CSV table of C-alpha atoms and ligand atoms in Angstrom, one decimal:
chain,number,residue,atom,x,y,z
A,1,UNK,CA,102.0,120.4,119.2
A,2,UNK,CA,104.1,117.3,118.6
A,3,UNK,CA,102.2,114.3,117.3
A,4,UNK,CA,102.9,110.8,116.2
A,5,UNK,CA,100.3,108.7,114.3
A,6,UNK,CA,100.7,105.1,113.2
A,7,UNK,CA,98.8,102.4,111.4
A,8,UNK,CA,99.0,98.6,111.1
A,9,UNK,CA,96.8,98.2,108.0
A,10,UNK,CA,93.1,98.8,107.0
A,11,UNK,CA,90.6,96.2,105.9
A,12,UNK,CA,87.8,93.9,107.1
A,13,UNK,CA,88.6,94.4,110.8
A,14,UNK,CA,85.6,93.9,112.9
A,15,UNK,CA,84.9,92.9,116.6
A,16,UNK,CA,83.6,89.5,115.3
A,17,UNK,CA,87.0,88.7,113.8
A,18,UNK,CA,89.1,89.5,116.9
A,19,UNK,CA,89.3,87.9,120.2
A,20,UNK,CA,90.5,89.6,123.4
A,21,UNK,CA,93.9,87.9,123.1
A,22,UNK,CA,94.4,89.3,119.6
A,23,UNK,CA,93.3,92.7,120.7
A,24,UNK,CA,95.9,92.7,123.5
A,25,UNK,CA,98.6,91.6,120.9
A,26,UNK,CA,97.7,94.6,118.8
A,27,UNK,CA,97.5,97.0,121.7
A,28,UNK,CA,101.0,96.0,122.7
A,29,UNK,CA,102.4,96.0,119.2
A,30,UNK,CA,101.0,99.5,118.5
A,31,UNK,CA,101.9,100.8,121.9
A,32,UNK,CA,105.5,99.6,121.6
A,33,UNK,CA,105.8,101.4,118.2
A,34,UNK,CA,104.3,104.6,119.7
A,35,UNK,CA,106.8,104.5,122.6
A,36,UNK,CA,109.8,104.1,120.3
A,37,UNK,CA,108.7,107.0,118.0
A,38,UNK,CA,107.3,109.3,120.6
A,39,UNK,CA,110.3,109.2,122.9
A,40,UNK,CA,112.4,110.6,120.0
A,41,UNK,CA,109.9,113.5,119.4
A,42,UNK,CA,109.7,114.2,123.2
A,43,UNK,CA,113.5,114.5,123.4
A,44,UNK,CA,113.5,117.1,120.6
A,45,UNK,CA,114.3,114.6,117.8
A,46,UNK,CA,113.1,114.9,114.2
A,47,UNK,CA,109.8,113.6,112.8
A,48,UNK,CA,111.9,111.6,110.3
A,49,UNK,CA,113.8,109.7,113.0
A,50,UNK,CA,110.5,109.2,114.9
A,51,UNK,CA,108.6,107.6,112.1
A,52,UNK,CA,111.6,105.3,111.1
A,53,UNK,CA,111.9,104.2,114.8
A,54,UNK,CA,108.1,103.5,115.1
A,55,UNK,CA,108.0,101.6,111.7
A,56,UNK,CA,111.1,99.5,112.6
A,57,UNK,CA,109.2,98.2,115.7
A,58,UNK,CA,106.2,97.4,113.6
A,59,UNK,CA,108.4,95.7,111.0
A,60,UNK,CA,110.0,93.5,113.7
A,61,UNK,CA,106.6,92.3,114.9
A,62,UNK,CA,105.3,89.4,112.9
A,63,UNK,CA,101.6,90.3,113.5
A,64,UNK,CA,102.0,93.1,110.9
A,65,UNK,CA,102.5,92.6,107.1
A,66,UNK,CA,105.9,94.4,106.8
A,67,UNK,CA,109.4,93.3,107.4
A,68,UNK,CA,109.4,90.1,109.4
A,69,UNK,CA,105.7,89.4,108.9
A,70,UNK,CA,105.5,90.1,105.2
A,71,UNK,CA,103.0,88.0,103.2
A,72,UNK,CA,103.9,85.5,100.5
A,73,UNK,CA,104.1,86.4,96.8
A,74,UNK,CA,102.8,84.1,94.0
A,75,UNK,CA,106.2,82.5,94.0
A,76,UNK,CA,106.2,81.9,97.7
A,77,UNK,CA,108.7,84.6,98.5
A,78,UNK,CA,108.7,87.8,100.4
A,79,UNK,CA,109.1,91.0,98.4
A,80,UNK,CA,108.9,94.2,100.4
A,81,UNK,CA,108.2,97.8,99.6
A,82,UNK,CA,108.9,100.9,101.7
A,83,UNK,CA,109.2,104.6,101.5
A,84,UNK,CA,110.0,107.7,103.6
A,85,UNK,CA,109.6,111.4,102.9
A,86,UNK,CA,110.8,114.5,104.7
A,87,UNK,CA,108.2,117.2,104.6
A,88,UNK,CA,110.7,120.0,105.3
A,89,UNK,CA,113.1,119.3,102.4
A,90,UNK,CA,110.7,117.2,100.2
A,91,UNK,CA,113.5,114.6,100.0
A,92,UNK,CA,112.2,111.1,99.6
A,93,UNK,CA,113.6,107.5,99.5
A,94,UNK,CA,111.9,104.3,98.5
A,95,UNK,CA,112.6,100.7,97.7
A,96,UNK,CA,110.4,98.1,96.1
A,97,UNK,CA,110.6,94.3,95.7
A,98,UNK,CA,113.4,93.9,98.2
A,99,UNK,CA,114.2,90.5,99.7
A,100,UNK,CA,116.0,89.5,102.8
A,101,UNK,CA,116.2,93.1,104.2
A,102,UNK,CA,115.4,93.0,107.9
A,103,UNK,CA,114.0,96.6,108.0
A,104,UNK,CA,113.1,98.0,104.6
A,105,UNK,CA,112.2,101.3,106.1
A,106,UNK,CA,115.8,101.8,107.1
A,107,UNK,CA,116.9,101.0,103.6
A,108,UNK,CA,114.4,103.6,102.2
A,109,UNK,CA,115.9,106.2,104.5
A,110,UNK,CA,119.3,105.2,103.4
A,111,UNK,CA,118.3,105.6,99.7
A,112,UNK,CA,117.0,109.1,100.5
A,113,UNK,CA,120.2,110.2,102.3
A,114,UNK,CA,123.0,108.4,100.5
A,115,UNK,CA,122.0,107.1,97.0
A,116,UNK,CA,121.6,110.3,95.1
A,117,UNK,CA,118.3,108.7,93.9
A,118,UNK,CA,114.7,108.5,95.2
A,119,UNK,CA,113.6,105.0,94.2
A,120,UNK,CA,115.6,101.7,94.0
A,121,UNK,CA,114.1,98.3,93.2
A,122,UNK,CA,115.0,94.6,93.4
A,123,UNK,CA,118.6,93.6,93.0
A,124,UNK,CA,119.8,97.2,92.6
A,125,UNK,CA,118.3,98.0,96.0
A,126,UNK,CA,119.9,94.9,97.5
A,127,UNK,CA,123.3,95.8,96.1
A,128,UNK,CA,122.9,99.3,97.6
A,129,UNK,CA,121.8,97.8,100.9
A,130,UNK,CA,125.0,95.7,101.0
A,131,UNK,CA,127.2,98.6,100.2
A,132,UNK,CA,125.7,100.6,103.1
A,133,UNK,CA,125.8,97.8,105.7
A,134,UNK,CA,122.1,97.5,106.0
A,135,UNK,CA,121.1,94.4,108.1
A,136,UNK,CA,120.1,91.3,106.1
A,137,UNK,CA,117.9,88.4,107.2
A,138,UNK,CA,117.6,84.8,105.9
A,139,UNK,CA,114.3,83.5,104.4
A,140,UNK,CA,113.4,81.6,107.6
A,141,UNK,CA,113.3,84.9,109.5
A,142,UNK,CA,110.4,85.9,107.3
A,143,UNK,CA,108.6,82.5,107.5
A,144,UNK,CA,105.2,82.7,109.3
A,145,UNK,CA,103.0,79.6,109.4
A,146,UNK,CA,99.6,81.4,109.4
A,147,UNK,CA,100.6,83.5,106.5
A,148,UNK,CA,102.0,80.5,104.6
A,149,UNK,CA,98.6,78.8,105.0
A,150,UNK,CA,96.8,81.9,103.9
A,151,UNK,CA,98.9,81.9,100.7
A,152,UNK,CA,98.6,78.2,100.0
A,153,UNK,CA,94.9,78.6,99.8
A,154,UNK,CA,95.1,80.9,96.8
A,155,UNK,CA,98.5,80.3,95.3
A,156,UNK,CA,97.0,78.3,92.3
A,157,UNK,CA,94.7,81.1,91.5
A,158,UNK,CA,95.2,84.6,90.0
A,159,UNK,CA,93.7,86.2,93.0
A,160,UNK,CA,95.5,88.6,95.3
A,161,UNK,CA,94.4,89.5,98.8
A,162,UNK,CA,94.9,92.2,101.4
A,163,UNK,CA,96.1,90.0,104.2
A,164,UNK,CA,93.6,91.2,106.8
A,165,UNK,CA,90.7,91.1,104.3
A,166,UNK,CA,88.5,88.3,105.6
A,167,UNK,CA,86.7,86.8,102.6
A,168,UNK,CA,87.2,89.8,100.4
A,169,UNK,CA,89.6,88.4,97.8
A,170,UNK,CA,90.5,90.7,95.0
A,171,UNK,CA,88.5,89.1,92.1
A,172,UNK,CA,88.0,85.9,94.0
A,173,UNK,CA,86.0,84.0,96.5
A,174,UNK,CA,88.0,81.9,98.9
A,175,UNK,CA,88.0,83.0,102.5
A,176,UNK,CA,91.0,84.3,104.3
A,177,UNK,CA,91.1,82.7,107.7
A,178,UNK,CA,93.9,85.0,108.8
A,179,UNK,CA,92.8,88.6,108.8
A,180,UNK,CA,95.0,89.9,111.5
A,181,UNK,CA,97.9,91.4,109.7
A,182,UNK,CA,98.5,94.7,107.8
A,183,UNK,CA,100.8,97.1,106.1
A,184,UNK,CA,102.4,99.6,108.5
A,185,UNK,CA,103.0,103.3,108.4
A,186,UNK,CA,103.7,106.4,110.6
A,187,UNK,CA,103.5,110.2,110.2
A,188,UNK,CA,104.7,112.8,112.7
A,189,UNK,CA,105.0,116.4,113.4
A,190,UNK,CA,108.0,117.4,115.6
A,191,UNK,CA,108.6,120.3,117.9
A,192,UNK,CA,109.8,122.4,115.0
A,193,UNK,CA,106.7,121.8,113.0
A,194,UNK,CA,108.5,119.5,110.5
A,195,UNK,CA,106.5,116.7,109.1
A,196,UNK,CA,107.6,113.2,107.9
A,197,UNK,CA,105.8,110.1,106.6
A,198,UNK,CA,106.8,106.5,106.1
A,199,UNK,CA,105.1,103.3,104.9
A,200,UNK,CA,106.3,99.7,104.8
A,201,UNK,CA,104.6,96.5,103.5
A,202,UNK,CA,104.9,93.0,102.2
A,203,UNK,CA,102.2,94.0,99.8
A,204,UNK,CA,99.3,91.7,98.9
A,205,UNK,CA,99.2,87.9,99.4
A,206,UNK,CA,99.8,86.1,96.1
A,207,UNK,CA,100.9,89.2,94.3
A,208,UNK,CA,102.7,88.7,91.0
A,209,UNK,CA,106.5,88.7,90.8
A,210,UNK,CA,107.6,92.3,90.5
A,211,UNK,CA,104.2,93.8,91.5
A,212,UNK,CA,104.6,97.2,93.2
A,213,UNK,CA,101.9,98.6,95.4
A,214,UNK,CA,101.1,102.2,96.4
A,215,UNK,CA,103.2,102.1,99.7
A,216,UNK,CA,106.6,102.9,98.2
A,217,UNK,CA,105.3,105.3,95.5
A,218,UNK,CA,105.8,108.9,96.5
A,219,UNK,CA,102.5,110.7,96.2
A,220,UNK,CA,100.4,107.5,96.2
A,221,UNK,CA,100.9,105.6,99.5
A,222,UNK,CA,103.4,108.0,101.1
A,223,UNK,CA,103.8,111.8,101.0
A,224,UNK,CA,105.0,114.6,103.3
A,225,UNK,CA,105.2,118.4,102.8
A,226,UNK,CA,105.4,121.0,105.6
A,227,UNK,CA,103.1,123.2,103.5
A,228,UNK,CA,100.3,120.7,103.9
A,229,UNK,CA,100.5,117.3,105.6
A,230,UNK,CA,102.2,114.0,106.0
A,231,UNK,CA,100.2,110.9,104.9
A,232,UNK,CA,100.7,107.2,105.0
A,233,UNK,CA,98.1,105.0,103.3
A,234,UNK,CA,97.0,101.4,103.5
A,235,UNK,CA,94.5,99.4,101.4
A,236,UNK,CA,94.2,98.0,97.9
A,237,UNK,CA,97.3,99.5,96.4
A,238,UNK,CA,96.2,99.5,92.7
A,239,UNK,CA,93.4,102.0,93.5
A,240,UNK,CA,95.6,104.2,95.7
A,241,UNK,CA,98.2,104.3,92.9
A,242,UNK,CA,95.6,105.4,90.4
A,243,UNK,CA,94.1,108.0,92.7
A,244,UNK,CA,97.5,109.3,93.8
A,245,UNK,CA,95.9,109.4,97.2
A,246,UNK,CA,98.6,110.9,99.4
A,247,UNK,CA,99.5,113.7,97.0
A,248,UNK,CA,95.8,114.4,96.3
A,249,UNK,CA,95.2,115.1,100.0
A,250,UNK,CA,98.2,117.3,100.1
A,251,UNK,CA,97.1,119.3,97.0
A,252,UNK,CA,93.6,119.8,98.3
A,253,UNK,CA,95.1,121.4,101.4
A,254,UNK,CA,97.9,123.4,99.7
A,255,UNK,CA,95.9,124.7,96.7
A,256,UNK,CA,92.3,124.7,97.8
A,257,UNK,CA,92.8,125.5,101.5
A,258,UNK,CA,90.9,122.5,102.8
A,259,UNK,CA,91.7,121.2,106.3
A,260,UNK,CA,93.4,117.9,106.8
A,261,UNK,CA,90.1,116.2,107.7
A,262,UNK,CA,88.2,117.8,104.9
A,263,UNK,CA,90.8,116.8,102.3
A,264,UNK,CA,91.0,113.2,103.5
A,265,UNK,CA,87.2,112.9,103.5
A,266,UNK,CA,87.1,114.0,99.8
A,267,UNK,CA,89.8,111.5,98.7
A,268,UNK,CA,89.0,108.4,100.9
A,269,UNK,CA,85.3,108.7,101.4
A,270,UNK,CA,84.2,110.0,98.1
A,271,UNK,CA,86.8,109.7,95.2
A,272,UNK,CA,88.2,106.3,96.3
A,273,UNK,CA,84.8,104.9,97.1
A,274,UNK,CA,83.5,105.8,93.6
A,275,UNK,CA,86.5,104.1,92.1
A,276,UNK,CA,85.9,101.0,94.2
A,277,UNK,CA,89.1,101.3,96.2
A,278,UNK,CA,89.1,100.1,99.8
A,279,UNK,CA,91.4,101.3,102.6
A,280,UNK,CA,92.4,104.3,104.5
A,281,UNK,CA,95.2,106.6,105.7
A,282,UNK,CA,96.7,108.4,108.6
A,283,UNK,CA,97.6,112.1,108.4
A,284,UNK,CA,99.1,114.9,110.4
A,285,UNK,CA,99.4,118.6,109.5
A,286,UNK,CA,102.1,121.2,110.5
A,287,UNK,CA,100.1,122.2,113.6
A,288,UNK,CA,100.1,118.6,114.8
A,289,UNK,CA,96.4,118.0,114.1
A,290,UNK,CA,95.9,114.4,113.1
A,291,UNK,CA,93.4,112.2,111.3
A,292,UNK,CA,92.5,108.5,110.9
A,293,UNK,CA,90.4,108.2,107.7
A,294,UNK,CA,89.2,104.9,106.2
A,295,UNK,CA,86.4,103.5,104.1
A,296,UNK,CA,87.0,99.9,105.2
A,297,UNK,CA,85.4,98.2,108.2
A,298,UNK,CA,88.4,99.0,110.3
A,299,UNK,CA,92.0,100.1,110.5
A,300,UNK,CA,94.6,99.2,113.1
A,301,UNK,CA,95.7,102.7,114.3
A,302,UNK,CA,97.2,104.7,117.2
A,303,UNK,CA,98.3,108.2,118.1
A,304,UNK,CA,99.9,110.2,120.9
A,305,UNK,CA,100.5,113.9,121.2
A,306,UNK,CA,102.0,116.5,123.5
A,307,UNK,CA,98.5,117.5,124.8
A,308,UNK,CA,98.4,114.2,126.5
A,309,UNK,CA,96.0,112.5,124.1
A,310,UNK,CA,96.6,108.9,123.3
A,311,UNK,CA,94.4,106.6,121.2
A,312,UNK,CA,94.6,103.0,120.1
A,313,UNK,CA,91.7,101.6,118.0
A,314,UNK,CA,90.8,99.1,115.3
A,315,UNK,CA,87.2,99.2,114.3
A,316,UNK,CA,85.1,101.7,112.5
A,317,UNK,CA,83.0,104.2,114.4
B,401,LIG,N1,98.7,99.1,100.1
B,401,LIG,C1,99.4,97.8,100.2
B,401,LIG,C2,99.6,97.3,98.9
B,401,LIG,O1,98.7,97.4,98.0
B,401,LIG,C3,98.7,96.8,101.0
B,401,LIG,C4,98.1,97.2,102.4
B,401,LIG,O2,98.0,98.3,102.7
B,401,LIG,O3,97.9,96.3,103.2
B,401,LIG,O4,100.7,96.8,98.6
């Protein structure tokens, strides 16, 4: 079964925080990304190409906290993180703290294929991007008024914030009026049973200069292995890093024989909850079975598979 699963961030996403207009905006944003990725899978393309295509569409849409819609750092800049992993070869590519890159997910793939390394950061990643002809964008491309206002409210504090987190500041109290953005990710199983995962983010609002979240860290926010699953996470990155969430799910499947759903439940609904970590993940196994698993109020999410199933949802069940 071929399957594509995507997310647009987890957090305090409830019906009370969304109006119909916003729901339509998200429906369209997620559907466009599904269309871009699924058409590749349907035409016999690879899971890797499909997840990069889906994430590129999400990065180009300012309602999501990745690429164009990335949140502001403590210095009022945009520093983006992204990673991809190929479950067939266990090759991976990642970038962190990159600025002025239109599609960080494409740069992560380029790192995987052409750098001889797995993880490049900051100016080294930028230099590599230039040498590979990766598309750049000026600061104003990334400027978003709502996100700017969201940052202005907390920039003089030491607080950070998941940008769709309502009033749930990390160590803080001020409300976030703008709860409608999120980190993006995609996982896929192609016609050959090959898995791939990718995640892209602007991180957390007001994050410190140089802060790296879980999204680009292989095994924390992103992981793929044909022997188990492909995973892309979203949530409070510091906890996902410490719990090595994506790799933990994979290990429970590979070494303990748990199903995808069972493994995700252990990590997201038990281990992470006990640590105080909020968020969720999307996953797919080599048979094309998928899961959405989160311990937050909601998660922007969608899937399509070759059995004709399609789902777009935001809230908890
Ligand atoms: N996990 C991301 C980070 O901590 C944020 C998110 O998922 O929204 O950078």
